[in-house]
Amino acid sequence: MTAKIIDGKLIAADLRARVADEVARVKRDHGLTPGLAVVLVGNDPASEVYVRNKHKQTQAAGMASFEHVLPADVAQADLLALVAKLNADPAVHGILVQLPLPKGLDTETIIASIDPAKDVDGLHPHNAGRLAGGLPALSPCTPLGCIILTKSVHSSLEGMDAIVIGRSNLVGRPLVQLLLNENATVTIAHSRSRNLPELCRRADLVYAAVGKAEMVRGDWLKPGATVIDVGITRLPAADGKTRLVGDVAFDEAMKVAGAVTPVPGGVGQMTVACLLVNTLRAACAIEGLPAPGM
Ligand code: GUN
């Protein structure tokens, strides 16, 4: 048996095209140009790539993109002042502070200083709390992408057994809440969980978000399971170059699972597409327009 490969690239391109259509509509009908501000502190090479990508795709969707690059040794007060300025700027509907922040900056305080209505990362305690309470909220982009990818295989997740491996604020915890909203039965596993392979084998839906290369093996999977791989690790390859791998041993999973996301070309593609969706949603909510139909 060979699993279906879930094409994140295609699904993300389709979502971006739908966002671009909606952006064109709100521009035409309401004179609204949604705007996203991204703040990058320091020069972490991976973050630089992500931020460049966000900038390009925001512009391609017809939105305004504002990039702010600050030195790694910026004072916390200066970063807070920038966020306050963006909170007050009517052209900015979404604010994202790229993580991780350099040492010396207090991530929690900075996230909490973002206007919750502009918190397109869904990380502000206001939004995280609303999501946990089952209320409408801006939700983190990677978990939203995971749900969309799952729904490309299963139109309803109701009653399905899901396992989320990893409990980060950015992915695992919000993903659990989104799965509960879909009426799935959710197990939350993490580095202290016992019998992880056994827990995993019970699941119809497996979400691996631990950041450990190829940790989830083929014999951890229930035959036919849907596997969503959030991990991305760069490993040395035999030819002296490097290769990107996920948290799931892909070749093994392909022999057992029903559907698997590849790395790259799976979840990663969805994160920015969902950021565009959140920015459009935030812009409509701030401007008092009906929520976009997506
Ligand atoms: N770093 C890696 N992923 C993300 C994300 O989704 N949001 C932010 N702010 N930083 C990240």
JSON list of C-alpha atoms in Angstrom, two decimals, residues 6-9 12 141-147 149 171 207-208 227-232 261-274:
[
{"chain": "A", "resi": 6, "resn": "ILE", "atom": "CA", "xyz": [-1.11, 15.63, 0.65]},
{"chain": "A", "resi": 7, "resn": "ASP", "atom": "CA", "xyz": [0.00, 18.44, -1.66]},
{"chain": "A", "resi": 8, "resn": "GLY", "atom": "CA", "xyz": [0.43, 21.43, 0.66]},
{"chain": "A", "resi": 9, "resn": "LYS", "atom": "CA", "xyz": [1.91, 23.47, -2.15]},
{"chain": "A", "resi": 12, "resn": "ALA", "atom": "CA", "xyz": [-1.76, 26.71, -0.20]},
{"chain": "A", "resi": 141, "resn": "CYS", "atom": "CA", "xyz": [-1.48, 30.02, 11.38]},
{"chain": "A", "resi": 142, "resn": "THR", "atom": "CA", "xyz": [0.34, 26.68, 11.39]},
{"chain": "A", "resi": 143, "resn": "PRO", "atom": "CA", "xyz": [-2.44, 24.84, 13.29]},
{"chain": "A", "resi": 144, "resn": "LEU", "atom": "CA", "xyz": [-5.05, 26.42, 10.98]},
{"chain": "A", "resi": 145, "resn": "GLY", "atom": "CA", "xyz": [-3.04, 25.06, 8.06]},
{"chain": "A", "resi": 146, "resn": "CYS", "atom": "CA", "xyz": [-2.94, 21.60, 9.66]},
{"chain": "A", "resi": 147, "resn": "ILE", "atom": "CA", "xyz": [-6.74, 21.57, 9.90]},
{"chain": "A", "resi": 149, "resn": "LEU", "atom": "CA", "xyz": [-4.75, 19.89, 5.12]},
{"chain": "A", "resi": 171, "resn": "VAL", "atom": "CA", "xyz": [1.45, 24.79, 17.32]},
{"chain": "A", "resi": 207, "resn": "TYR", "atom": "CA", "xyz": [0.08, 15.53, 14.15]},
{"chain": "A", "resi": 208, "resn": "ALA", "atom": "CA", "xyz": [3.84, 15.51, 14.76]},
{"chain": "A", "resi": 227, "resn": "VAL", "atom": "CA", "xyz": [-0.28, 11.99, 9.11]},
{"chain": "A", "resi": 228, "resn": "ILE", "atom": "CA", "xyz": [0.38, 15.73, 9.30]},
{"chain": "A", "resi": 229, "resn": "ASP", "atom": "CA", "xyz": [4.08, 16.49, 9.76]},
{"chain": "A", "resi": 230, "resn": "VAL", "atom": "CA", "xyz": [4.83, 19.92, 11.24]},
{"chain": "A", "resi": 231, "resn": "GLY", "atom": "CA", "xyz": [8.54, 19.28, 11.86]},
{"chain": "A", "resi": 232, "resn": "ILE", "atom": "CA", "xyz": [11.33, 20.66, 9.73]},
{"chain": "A", "resi": 261, "resn": "THR", "atom": "CA", "xyz": [2.19, 15.52, 4.23]},
{"chain": "A", "resi": 262, "resn": "PRO", "atom": "CA", "xyz": [5.68, 15.80, 2.70]},
{"chain": "A", "resi": 263, "resn": "VAL", "atom": "CA", "xyz": [8.52, 17.96, 4.10]},
{"chain": "A", "resi": 264, "resn": "PRO", "atom": "CA", "xyz": [9.03, 20.35, 2.40]},
{"chain": "A", "resi": 265, "resn": "GLY", "atom": "CA", "xyz": [5.80, 20.98, 0.47]},
{"chain": "A", "resi": 266, "resn": "GLY", "atom": "CA", "xyz": [3.32, 20.20, 3.23]},
{"chain": "A", "resi": 267, "resn": "VAL", "atom": "CA", "xyz": [2.47, 22.20, 6.33]},
{"chain": "A", "resi": 268, "resn": "GLY", "atom": "CA", "xyz": [5.13, 24.88, 5.76]},
{"chain": "A", "resi": 269, "resn": "GLN", "atom": "CA", "xyz": [3.35, 26.16, 2.66]},
{"chain": "A", "resi": 270, "resn": "MET", "atom": "CA", "xyz": [0.12, 26.58, 4.60]},
{"chain": "A", "resi": 271, "resn": "THR", "atom": "CA", "xyz": [1.44, 28.83, 7.38]},
{"chain": "A", "resi": 272, "resn": "VAL", "atom": "CA", "xyz": [1.88, 31.94, 5.23]},
{"chain": "A", "resi": 273, "resn": "ALA", "atom": "CA", "xyz": [-1.35, 31.30, 3.33]},
{"chain": "A", "resi": 274, "resn": "CYS", "atom": "CA", "xyz": [-3.22, 31.18, 6.67]}
]
